PDB file of C-alpha atoms and ligand atoms in Angstrom:
ATOM      1  CA  MET A 770      -0.636  -0.458   0.170  1.00  0.00           C
ATOM      2  CA  ASP A 771       1.660   3.599  -1.147  1.00  0.00           C
ATOM      3  CA  ASN A 772       2.348   5.253   1.484  1.00  0.00           C
ATOM      4  CA  CYS A 773       3.408   2.916   4.014  1.00  0.00           C
ATOM      5  CA  VAL A 774       5.859   2.572   6.026  1.00  0.00           C
ATOM      6  CA  PHE A 775       6.545  -1.025   6.630  1.00  0.00           C
ATOM      7  CA  CYS A 776       4.794  -2.090   3.579  1.00  0.00           C
ATOM      8  CA  LYS A 777       7.563  -0.068   2.437  1.00  0.00           C
ATOM      9  CA  ILE A 778       9.860  -2.620   4.688  1.00  0.00           C
ATOM     10  CA  THR A 779       8.278  -6.100   3.905  1.00  0.00           C
ATOM     11  CA  SER A 780       8.857  -5.174   0.142  1.00  0.00           C
ATOM     12  CA  LYS A 781      12.203  -4.049   0.991  1.00  0.00           C
ATOM     13  CA  GLN A 782      11.960  -0.444  -0.809  1.00  0.00           C
ATOM     14  CA  SER A 783      12.760   1.058   3.060  1.00  0.00           C
ATOM     15  CA  PRO A 784      15.800  -0.636   5.469  1.00  0.00           C
ATOM     16  CA  ALA A 785      15.511  -1.893   9.106  1.00  0.00           C
ATOM     17  CA  GLU A 786      17.011  -4.709  10.694  1.00  0.00           C
ATOM     18  CA  ILE A 787      15.420  -7.744   9.044  1.00  0.00           C
ATOM     19  CA  LEU A 788      15.745 -11.131  11.887  1.00  0.00           C
ATOM     20  CA  MET A 789      13.666 -13.513   9.720  1.00  0.00           C
ATOM     21  CA  GLU A 790      12.009 -14.004   7.004  1.00  0.00           C
ATOM     22  CA  SER A 791       9.054 -15.994   5.271  1.00  0.00           C
ATOM     23  CA  ASP A 792       6.672 -16.325   2.308  1.00  0.00           C
ATOM     24  CA  ASP A 793       4.635 -14.034   4.471  1.00  0.00           C
ATOM     25  CA  VAL A 794       6.397 -12.651   8.313  1.00  0.00           C
ATOM     26  CA  VAL A 795       8.530 -10.292   8.254  1.00  0.00           C
ATOM     27  CA  VAL A 796      10.819  -9.699  11.173  1.00  0.00           C
ATOM     28  CA  PHE A 797      12.630  -7.057  12.580  1.00  0.00           C
ATOM     29  CA  LYS A 798      14.481  -4.499  14.866  1.00  0.00           C
ATOM     30  CA  ASP A 799      11.675  -1.637  15.993  1.00  0.00           C
ATOM     31  CA  ILE A 800      13.625   1.533  15.744  1.00  0.00           C
ATOM     32  CA  TYR A 801      12.440   2.733  18.940  1.00  0.00           C
ATOM     33  CA  PRO A 802      12.344  -0.053  21.369  1.00  0.00           C
ATOM     34  CA  SER A 803      10.283  -0.510  24.200  1.00  0.00           C
ATOM     35  CA  ALA A 804      12.228  -3.150  25.966  1.00  0.00           C
ATOM     36  CA  PRO A 805      16.227  -4.728  26.024  1.00  0.00           C
ATOM     37  CA  VAL A 806      15.034  -6.991  22.985  1.00  0.00           C
ATOM     38  CA  HIS A 807      12.007  -5.112  21.114  1.00  0.00           C
ATOM     39  CA  TYR A 808      11.649  -7.354  17.238  1.00  0.00           C
ATOM     40  CA  LEU A 809       7.996  -5.965  15.550  1.00  0.00           C
ATOM     41  CA  VAL A 810       7.069  -9.546  13.314  1.00  0.00           C
ATOM     42  CA  VAL A 811       4.497  -8.344  10.474  1.00  0.00           C
ATOM     43  CA  SER A 812       3.350  -9.244   8.116  1.00  0.00           C
ATOM     44  CA  LYS A 813       3.296  -8.628   3.508  1.00  0.00           C
ATOM     45  CA  LYS A 814      -0.774  -8.033   2.961  1.00  0.00           C
ATOM     46  CA  HIS A 815      -1.383  -4.947   4.045  1.00  0.00           C
ATOM     47  CA  ILE A 816      -3.991  -5.030   7.267  1.00  0.00           C
ATOM     48  CA  PRO A 817      -4.628  -2.816   8.756  1.00  0.00           C
ATOM     49  CA  SER A 818      -4.884  -3.896  12.557  1.00  0.00           C
ATOM     50  CA  ILE A 819      -6.952  -6.756  14.309  1.00  0.00           C
ATOM     51  CA  LYS A 820     -10.210  -5.206  13.854  1.00  0.00           C
ATOM     52  CA  GLU A 821      -9.633  -5.561   9.425  1.00  0.00           C
ATOM     53  CA  VAL A 822      -8.527  -9.197  10.439  1.00  0.00           C
ATOM     54  CA  LEU A 823     -11.400 -11.672   8.300  1.00  0.00           C
ATOM     55  CA  HIS A 824     -11.656 -15.533   7.763  1.00  0.00           C
ATOM     56  CA  GLU A 825      -9.051 -15.756   5.056  1.00  0.00           C
ATOM     57  CA  ASP A 826      -6.155 -14.664   7.664  1.00  0.00           C
ATOM     58  CA  GLU A 827      -6.728 -16.375  10.540  1.00  0.00           C
ATOM     59  CA  VAL A 828      -3.736 -19.130   8.939  1.00  0.00           C
ATOM     60  CA  LEU A 829      -1.460 -16.164   8.912  1.00  0.00           C
ATOM     61  CA  MET A 830      -2.309 -14.780  12.064  1.00  0.00           C
ATOM     62  CA  GLY A 831      -1.378 -18.230  13.393  1.00  0.00           C
ATOM     63  CA  HIS A 832       1.768 -18.110  11.453  1.00  0.00           C
ATOM     64  CA  LEU A 833       2.712 -14.464  12.822  1.00  0.00           C
ATOM     65  CA  ILE A 834       2.603 -16.015  16.694  1.00  0.00           C
ATOM     66  CA  HIS A 835       4.415 -19.055  15.266  1.00  0.00           C
ATOM     67  CA  MET A 836       6.849 -16.400  13.273  1.00  0.00           C
ATOM     68  CA  ALA A 837       7.410 -14.831  16.662  1.00  0.00           C
ATOM     69  CA  ARG A 838       7.880 -17.363  18.375  1.00  0.00           C
ATOM     70  CA  ASP A 839      10.865 -18.544  16.340  1.00  0.00           C
ATOM     71  CA  ALA A 840      12.391 -15.197  16.091  1.00  0.00           C
ATOM     72  CA  ALA A 841      12.074 -15.721  20.334  1.00  0.00           C
ATOM     73  CA  GLU A 842      13.645 -19.138  19.807  1.00  0.00           C
ATOM     74  CA  LYS A 843      16.604 -17.432  17.722  1.00  0.00           C
ATOM     75  CA  LEU A 844      17.042 -14.475  20.373  1.00  0.00           C
ATOM     76  CA  GLY A 845      17.479 -16.236  23.031  1.00  0.00           C
ATOM     77  CA  LEU A 846      14.638 -14.687  24.550  1.00  0.00           C
ATOM     78  CA  ASN A 847      13.887 -17.828  27.876  1.00  0.00           C
ATOM     79  CA  GLY A 848      10.088 -16.017  28.489  1.00  0.00           C
ATOM     80  CA  TYR A 849       8.991 -13.128  26.146  1.00  0.00           C
ATOM     81  CA  LYS A 850       6.161 -10.268  25.684  1.00  0.00           C
ATOM     82  CA  LEU A 851       3.307 -10.109  22.499  1.00  0.00           C
ATOM     83  CA  VAL A 852       1.433  -7.281  21.726  1.00  0.00           C
ATOM     84  CA  PHE A 853      -0.782  -6.454  19.589  1.00  0.00           C
ATOM     85  CA  ASN A 854      -1.948  -2.626  20.200  1.00  0.00           C
ATOM     86  CA  VAL A 855      -5.359  -2.139  18.189  1.00  0.00           C
ATOM     87  CA  GLY A 856      -6.568   1.159  17.174  1.00  0.00           C
ATOM     88  CA  LYS A 857      -5.439   4.330  18.373  1.00  0.00           C
ATOM     89  CA  GLU A 858      -6.983   4.130  21.499  1.00  0.00           C
ATOM     90  CA  GLY A 859      -4.856   1.386  21.908  1.00  0.00           C
ATOM     91  CA  GLY A 860      -1.351   2.640  21.260  1.00  0.00           C
ATOM     92  CA  GLN A 861      -1.303   1.624  17.791  1.00  0.00           C
ATOM     93  CA  ILE A 862       0.462   4.074  15.504  1.00  0.00           C
ATOM     94  CA  VAL A 863       1.262   2.850  12.470  1.00  0.00           C
ATOM     95  CA  ASP A 864      -1.579   0.921  10.578  1.00  0.00           C
ATOM     96  CA  HIS A 865      -0.349  -2.324   9.495  1.00  0.00           C
ATOM     97  CA  ILE A 866      -0.927  -5.464  11.744  1.00  0.00           C
ATOM     98  CA  HIS A 867       1.727  -5.716  13.971  1.00  0.00           C
ATOM     99  CA  LEU A 868       3.068  -7.955  16.338  1.00  0.00           C
ATOM    100  CA  HIS A 869       5.398  -6.976  19.399  1.00  0.00           C
ATOM    101  CA  LEU A 870       7.869  -9.162  20.495  1.00  0.00           C
ATOM    102  CA  LEU A 871       9.465  -7.990  23.535  1.00  0.00           C
ATOM    103  CA  GLY A 872      12.052  -9.411  26.711  1.00  0.00           C
ATOM    104  CA  GLY A 873      15.303  -9.215  27.257  1.00  0.00           C
ATOM    105  CA  TRP A 874      14.503  -8.113  30.601  1.00  0.00           C
ATOM    106  CA  ALA A 875      16.770  -9.841  34.121  1.00  0.00           C
ATOM    107  CA  LYS A 876      14.902 -13.137  35.149  1.00  0.00           C
ATOM    108  CA  ASN A 877      13.154 -13.080  37.787  1.00  0.00           C
ATOM    109  CA  LYS A 878      12.207  -9.414  38.160  1.00  0.00           C
ATOM    110  CA  ALA A 879       8.930  -7.866  37.185  1.00  0.00           C
ATOM    111  CA  ASN A 880       8.496  -5.585  34.326  1.00  0.00           C
ATOM    112  CA  THR A 881       5.668  -3.544  33.254  1.00  0.00           C
ATOM    113  CA  VAL A 882       6.047  -2.085  29.104  1.00  0.00           C
ATOM    114  CA  ASN A 883       4.026   0.363  26.823  1.00  0.00           C
ATOM    115  CA  VAL A 884       4.185  -0.356  24.019  1.00  0.00           C
TER     116      VAL A 884
HETATM  117  P1  LIG B 821       2.627   0.374  17.421  1.00  0.00           P
HETATM  118  O1  LIG B 821       2.027   1.924  18.542  1.00  0.00           O
HETATM  119  O2  LIG B 821       2.026  -0.434  17.946  1.00  0.00           O
HETATM  120  O3  LIG B 821       2.135   0.736  16.459  1.00  0.00           O
HETATM  121  O4  LIG B 821       3.970   0.012  17.222  1.00  0.00           O
HETATM  122  C1  LIG B 821       4.501   1.216  16.128  1.00  0.00           C
HETATM  123  C2  LIG B 821       6.160   0.750  15.825  1.00  0.00           C
HETATM  124  O5  LIG B 821       6.730   0.609  14.844  1.00  0.00           O
HETATM  125  C3  LIG B 821       7.217   1.486  17.069  1.00  0.00           C
HETATM  126  O6  LIG B 821       7.295   0.727  18.268  1.00  0.00           O
HETATM  127  C4  LIG B 821       7.354   1.602  16.376  1.00  0.00           C
HETATM  128  O7  LIG B 821       9.608   2.350  17.290  1.00  0.00           O
HETATM  129  C5  LIG B 821       8.347   1.571  15.262  1.00  0.00           C
HETATM  130  N1  LIG B 821       8.533   2.092  13.907  1.00  0.00           N
HETATM  131  C6  LIG B 821       7.969   3.176  13.822  1.00  0.00           C
HETATM  132  N2  LIG B 821       8.335   3.332  12.239  1.00  0.00           N
HETATM  133  C7  LIG B 821       9.837   1.910  11.909  1.00  0.00           C
HETATM  134  C8  LIG B 821      10.926   1.428  11.282  1.00  0.00           C
HETATM  135  N3  LIG B 821      11.374   2.377   9.862  1.00  0.00           N
HETATM  136  N4  LIG B 821      12.063   1.491  10.635  1.00  0.00           N
HETATM  137  C9  LIG B 821      11.043   0.176  12.714  1.00  0.00           C
HETATM  138  N5  LIG B 821      10.542   0.325  13.809  1.00  0.00           N
HETATM  139  C10 LIG B 821      10.098   0.742  13.224  1.00  0.00           C
HETATM  140 ZN1  LIG B 822       1.155  -1.612   5.121  1.00  0.00          ZN
END
């Protein structure tokens, strides 16, 4: 989609620090990290948010979660958070569906995070 920052990254028109990629999903580093380890798991298909997910996108959404899990394993994270911000009131700034992968805190330390 024109003028969508994440469409530009997933189609390689804009740079990003890519960790992993499949046919449908790209995992790249968040430029303004909210945790010691902060990656974004992003579908190549432009879906604005969770609100617009269709029945036909269910396999893609499952794949998004699997990619997040595989990225966490690759990064050596034992525990982590996966967060979807949904809509402006939910803190969503980029209107292209993405799952935040957050981790890297000290072991046994309670943590809270806003993304
Ligand atoms: P959200 O608030 O859920 O829409 O999250 C958007 C995230 O995208 C924020 O954590 C930003 O730091 C991140 N972000 C925005 N632009 C870029 C970019 N060009 N490359 C990497 N991350 C980005
Ligand atoms: Zn997009």
